mmCIF file of C-alpha atoms in Angstrom:
data_model
loop_
_atom_site.group_PDB
_atom_site.id
_atom_site.type_symbol
_atom_site.label_atom_id
_atom_site.label_comp_id
_atom_site.label_asym_id
_atom_site.label_seq_id
_atom_site.Cartn_x
_atom_site.Cartn_y
_atom_site.Cartn_z
ATOM 1 C CA MET A 191 101.868 129.725 1.982
ATOM 2 C CA SER A 192 100.448 126.565 0.381
ATOM 3 C CA PHE A 193 101.857 124.476 3.216
ATOM 4 C CA LEU A 194 99.395 126.226 5.556
ATOM 5 C CA ILE A 195 96.541 124.833 3.466
ATOM 6 C CA PHE A 196 97.740 121.258 4.006
ATOM 7 C CA ILE A 197 98.266 121.900 7.716
ATOM 8 C CA PHE A 198 94.743 123.308 7.919
ATOM 9 C CA LEU A 199 93.310 120.316 6.023
ATOM 10 C CA GLY A 200 95.080 117.936 8.387
ATOM 11 C CA PHE A 201 93.793 119.904 11.366
ATOM 12 C CA GLY A 202 90.205 119.795 10.092
ATOM 13 C CA VAL A 203 90.279 116.093 9.229
ATOM 14 C CA ALA A 204 91.729 115.231 12.647
ATOM 15 C CA ILE A 205 89.046 117.254 14.422
ATOM 16 C CA LEU A 206 86.396 115.462 12.371
ATOM 17 C CA GLY A 207 87.865 112.075 13.250
ATOM 18 C CA SER A 208 88.419 112.788 16.952
ATOM 19 C CA ILE A 209 85.218 114.615 17.868
ATOM 20 C CA THR A 210 82.989 111.535 17.878
ATOM 21 C CA PRO A 211 82.971 109.619 21.203
ATOM 22 C CA SER A 212 85.392 106.693 21.139
ATOM 23 C CA PHE A 213 87.509 104.675 23.544
ATOM 24 C CA LEU A 214 90.324 107.199 23.029
ATOM 25 C CA ASN A 215 88.550 110.372 24.140
ATOM 26 C CA LEU A 216 86.640 108.451 26.815
ATOM 27 C CA THR A 217 89.992 107.314 28.222
ATOM 28 C CA VAL A 218 91.221 110.918 28.185
ATOM 29 C CA VAL A 219 88.232 111.967 30.292
ATOM 30 C CA LYS A 220 88.675 109.159 32.829
ATOM 31 C CA PHE A 221 92.443 109.663 32.926
ATOM 32 C CA SER A 222 92.037 113.382 33.566
ATOM 33 C CA LEU A 223 89.599 112.760 36.420
ATOM 34 C CA ARG A 224 91.699 110.062 38.087
ATOM 35 C CA ASN A 225 95.234 111.273 37.483
ATOM 36 C CA GLY A 226 94.887 114.990 36.734
ATOM 37 C CA GLU A 227 95.145 117.090 33.579
ATOM 38 C CA LYS A 228 98.952 116.934 33.426
ATOM 39 C CA ALA A 229 98.946 113.143 33.222
ATOM 40 C CA ALA A 230 96.151 113.312 30.642
ATOM 41 C CA PHE A 231 98.296 115.581 28.470
ATOM 42 C CA TYR A 232 101.082 112.965 28.509
ATOM 43 C CA LEU A 233 98.510 110.379 27.472
ATOM 44 C CA ILE A 234 97.351 112.656 24.640
ATOM 45 C CA GLY A 235 100.984 113.167 23.609
ATOM 46 C CA GLY A 236 101.210 109.400 23.107
ATOM 47 C CA TYR A 237 98.039 109.486 21.013
ATOM 48 C CA ALA A 238 99.366 112.334 18.866
ATOM 49 C CA THR A 239 102.723 110.638 18.241
ATOM 50 C CA VAL A 240 101.067 107.581 16.714
ATOM 51 C CA LEU A 241 98.443 109.632 14.850
ATOM 52 C CA PHE A 242 101.220 111.571 13.102
ATOM 53 C CA PHE A 243 102.491 108.368 11.490
ATOM 54 C CA GLN A 244 98.994 106.998 10.872
ATOM 55 C CA ALA A 245 98.084 110.159 8.939
ATOM 56 C CA ASN A 246 101.295 109.850 6.914
ATOM 57 C CA ILE A 247 100.564 106.222 6.064
ATOM 58 C CA GLY A 248 96.960 107.048 5.145
ATOM 59 C CA ALA A 249 98.107 109.851 2.817
ATOM 60 C CA TYR A 250 100.716 107.636 1.163
ATOM 61 C CA LEU A 251 98.303 104.752 0.597
ATOM 62 C CA SER A 252 95.653 107.065 -0.843
ATOM 63 C CA SER A 253 98.131 108.464 -3.391
ATOM 64 C CA ILE A 254 99.149 104.991 -4.548
ATOM 65 C CA LEU A 255 95.635 103.632 -4.838
ATOM 66 C CA MET A 256 94.268 106.712 -6.594
ATOM 67 C CA GLU A 257 96.892 106.132 -9.314
ATOM 68 C CA ASN A 258 96.286 102.368 -9.465
ATOM 69 C CA SER A 259 92.522 102.014 -9.550
ATOM 70 C CA GLU A 260 92.708 98.271 -10.322
ATOM 71 C CA TYR A 261 93.596 97.662 -6.690
ATOM 72 C CA ILE A 262 90.639 99.602 -5.354
ATOM 73 C CA THR A 263 88.052 96.881 -6.099
ATOM 74 C CA LEU A 264 90.200 94.263 -4.377
ATOM 75 C CA LEU A 265 90.604 96.500 -1.357
ATOM 76 C CA GLN A 266 86.867 97.169 -1.311
ATOM 77 C CA LYS A 267 86.219 93.425 -1.123
ATOM 78 C CA ILE A 268 88.783 92.967 1.629
ATOM 79 C CA GLY A 269 87.472 96.037 3.459
ATOM 80 C CA THR A 270 83.885 94.790 3.232
ATOM 81 C CA SER A 271 84.891 91.459 4.767
ATOM 82 C CA ILE A 272 86.787 93.210 7.562
ATOM 83 C CA LEU A 273 83.861 95.548 8.259
ATOM 84 C CA LEU A 274 81.484 92.594 8.438
ATOM 85 C CA LEU A 275 83.768 90.780 10.887
ATOM 86 C CA LEU A 276 84.144 93.944 12.959
ATOM 87 C CA SER A 277 80.373 94.395 13.020
ATOM 88 C CA ILE A 278 79.869 90.846 14.290
ATOM 89 C CA ASN A 279 82.595 91.356 16.908
ATOM 90 C CA PHE A 280 81.131 94.665 18.141
ATOM 91 C CA PHE A 281 77.693 93.102 18.528
ATOM 92 C CA ARG A 282 79.281 90.141 20.346
ATOM 93 C CA LEU A 283 81.006 92.515 22.772
ATOM 94 C CA TYR A 284 77.814 94.488 23.349
ATOM 95 C CA PHE A 285 75.607 91.476 24.105
ATOM 96 C CA THR A 286 78.179 89.532 26.153
ATOM 97 C CA SER A 287 79.871 92.307 28.173
ATOM 98 C CA LYS A 288 77.503 92.776 31.088
ATOM 99 C CA GLU A 289 79.967 93.593 33.845
ATOM 100 C CA LYS A 290 81.736 96.927 33.846
ATOM 101 C CA LYS A 291 85.479 96.491 34.014
ATOM 102 C CA VAL A 292 87.397 98.360 36.698
ATOM 103 C CA LYS A 293 90.029 100.520 35.088
ATOM 104 C CA GLU A 294 93.490 100.359 36.623
ATOM 105 C CA GLU A 295 95.114 103.681 37.398
ATOM 106 C CA ILE A 296 98.234 104.386 35.354
ATOM 107 C CA PRO A 297 101.176 106.296 36.915
ATOM 108 C CA LYS A 298 102.029 109.616 35.301
ATOM 109 C CA SER A 299 105.410 108.271 34.257
ATOM 110 C CA LYS A 300 103.707 105.638 32.111
ATOM 111 C CA ALA A 301 100.965 107.871 30.711
ATOM 112 C CA TYR A 302 102.804 108.630 27.456
ATOM 113 C CA LEU A 303 103.545 104.961 26.720
ATOM 114 C CA HIS A 304 99.971 104.070 27.647
ATOM 115 C CA GLY A 305 98.769 106.641 25.105
ATOM 116 C CA ILE A 306 100.989 105.156 22.398
ATOM 117 C CA GLY A 307 99.696 101.649 23.128
ATOM 118 C CA MET A 308 96.055 102.685 23.032
ATOM 119 C CA SER A 309 96.486 104.698 19.848
ATOM 120 C CA LEU A 310 98.108 101.699 18.143
ATOM 121 C CA LEU A 311 94.963 99.721 18.969
ATOM 122 C CA ASN A 312 92.887 102.314 17.129
ATOM 123 C CA THR A 313 92.816 100.382 13.847
ATOM 124 C CA ILE A 314 90.224 102.727 12.326
ATOM 125 C CA ALA A 315 92.670 105.650 12.104
ATOM 126 C CA ILE A 316 94.586 104.658 8.951
ATOM 127 C CA PRO A 317 91.439 103.690 6.954
ATOM 128 C CA PHE A 318 89.843 106.960 8.098
ATOM 129 C CA TYR A 319 92.785 109.052 6.891
ATOM 130 C CA PHE A 320 93.038 107.022 3.707
ATOM 131 C CA THR A 321 89.365 107.555 2.905
ATOM 132 C CA THR A 322 89.246 111.279 3.712
ATOM 133 C CA ILE A 323 92.476 112.040 1.849
ATOM 134 C CA SER A 324 91.266 110.038 -1.164
ATOM 135 C CA VAL A 325 88.145 112.208 -1.197
ATOM 136 C CA LEU A 326 90.286 115.359 -0.990
ATOM 137 C CA ILE A 327 92.463 114.117 -3.860
ATOM 138 C CA GLY A 328 89.365 113.311 -5.918
ATOM 139 C CA LEU A 329 88.048 116.830 -5.288
ATOM 140 C CA GLU A 330 91.486 118.228 -6.206
ATOM 141 C CA TYR A 331 91.927 119.842 -2.796
ATOM 142 C CA PHE A 332 94.983 117.748 -2.031
ATOM 143 C CA GLU A 333 97.970 116.744 -4.148
ATOM 144 C CA TYR A 334 100.159 114.138 -2.529
ATOM 145 C CA SER A 335 103.892 114.517 -2.092
ATOM 146 C CA TYR A 336 106.107 113.513 0.794
ATOM 147 C CA LEU A 337 106.275 117.146 1.894
ATOM 148 C CA ASN A 338 102.528 117.738 1.586
ATOM 149 C CA GLY A 339 101.891 114.514 3.489
ATOM 150 C CA PHE A 340 104.280 115.741 6.188
ATOM 151 C CA TYR A 341 102.459 119.064 6.481
ATOM 152 C CA PHE A 342 99.104 117.278 6.563
ATOM 153 C CA SER A 343 100.360 115.004 9.344
ATOM 154 C CA ILE A 344 101.559 117.992 11.363
ATOM 155 C CA GLY A 345 98.108 119.558 11.059
ATOM 156 C CA SER A 346 96.372 116.323 12.025
ATOM 157 C CA THR A 347 98.652 115.933 15.050
ATOM 158 C CA ILE A 348 97.895 119.478 16.205
ATOM 159 C CA GLY A 349 94.168 118.954 15.621
ATOM 160 C CA SER A 350 94.038 115.681 17.556
ATOM 161 C CA PHE A 351 96.102 117.062 20.433
ATOM 162 C CA THR A 352 93.925 120.180 20.609
ATOM 163 C CA LEU A 353 90.613 118.339 20.716
ATOM 164 C CA TYR A 354 91.737 115.631 23.122
ATOM 165 C CA SER A 355 93.187 118.350 25.381
ATOM 166 C CA LEU A 356 89.781 120.021 25.358
ATOM 167 C CA TYR A 357 88.241 116.737 26.520
ATOM 168 C CA ALA A 358 90.804 116.580 29.348
ATOM 169 C CA ILE A 359 90.106 120.158 30.466
ATOM 170 C CA ILE A 360 86.307 119.864 30.532
ATOM 171 C CA ALA A 361 86.323 116.237 31.717
ATOM 172 C CA LYS A 362 84.066 116.821 34.712
ATOM 173 C CA ASN A 363 81.339 118.341 32.550
ATOM 174 C CA ILE A 364 81.241 115.653 29.863
ATOM 175 C CA GLU A 365 82.116 112.464 31.730
ATOM 176 C CA HIS A 366 78.513 111.338 32.233
ATOM 177 C CA LYS A 367 77.624 112.045 28.605
ATOM 178 C CA LEU A 368 80.575 110.119 27.183
ATOM 179 C CA THR A 369 80.088 107.298 29.684
ATOM 180 C CA PHE A 370 76.477 106.799 28.551
ATOM 181 C CA ILE A 371 77.486 106.828 24.880
ATOM 182 C CA ALA A 372 80.427 104.537 25.597
ATOM 183 C CA SER A 373 78.091 101.992 27.193
ATOM 184 C CA LYS A 374 76.331 101.798 23.833
ATOM 185 C CA MET A 375 79.483 102.257 21.762
ATOM 186 C CA ASP A 376 79.865 98.593 20.750
ATOM 187 C CA PHE A 377 76.257 98.523 19.530
ATOM 188 C CA ILE A 378 76.691 101.838 17.665
ATOM 189 C CA LEU A 379 79.955 100.713 16.036
ATOM 190 C CA GLY A 380 78.450 97.334 15.178
ATOM 191 C CA SER A 381 75.494 99.029 13.495
ATOM 192 C CA LEU A 382 77.640 101.505 11.576
ATOM 193 C CA THR A 383 80.169 98.939 10.349
ATOM 194 C CA GLY A 384 77.315 96.574 9.460
ATOM 195 C CA VAL A 385 75.506 99.200 7.390
ATOM 196 C CA VAL A 386 78.708 100.191 5.583
ATOM 197 C CA ALA A 387 79.569 96.528 4.941
ATOM 198 C CA VAL A 388 76.129 95.805 3.476
ATOM 199 C CA GLY A 389 76.315 98.988 1.398
ATOM 200 C CA ASN A 390 79.731 98.018 0.032
ATOM 201 C CA PHE A 391 78.498 94.501 -0.709
ATOM 202 C CA VAL A 392 75.502 95.800 -2.682
ATOM 203 C CA PHE A 393 77.769 98.262 -4.535
ATOM 204 C CA LEU A 394 80.227 95.502 -5.491
ATOM 205 C CA LEU A 395 77.375 93.170 -6.456
ATOM 206 C CA TYR A 396 75.963 95.607 -9.010
ATOM 207 C CA LYS A 397 79.255 97.164 -10.071
#
């Protein structure tokens, strides 16, 4: 029965990571409204396929780095630099993107591949899984093995698919809310990544 625990953990972590408004769930809403729920489910299937492997990679990296703490400081420095660059880029996008881009409709037959492509662009996924799984390992809620990582990835895939499907089903009710947040998303992401980068820098400075 222990495998159910890892599936449940994966499910919970995926829900946590997918519930915040992002370009992925915003695309699900728009796709559902323009092409129908069925096409949106194919899109979500593409998301889930990539997320399965991203969760696996995040779990594997967390197990290695938790056993080799000398690499953690180096990764923190690299991560801080990346976060700072991302923050600058998000602010650049927010202050320079004044015109709203017209989104091209995607045929149903290409929805799955479109979902895979968009999910691959979601570069935050692997660091998110790495961080959350590292916390779980530190709290002794998770012990990494290839099998446990597989179960965790199954749970995360189910969780992501479930939540994104919910977005597709209730698209008409939440479109205006997500659209407003999405218009400020670059500013929000720039602020968050900037705060985390500064926090990491201060931590490394006094470490």
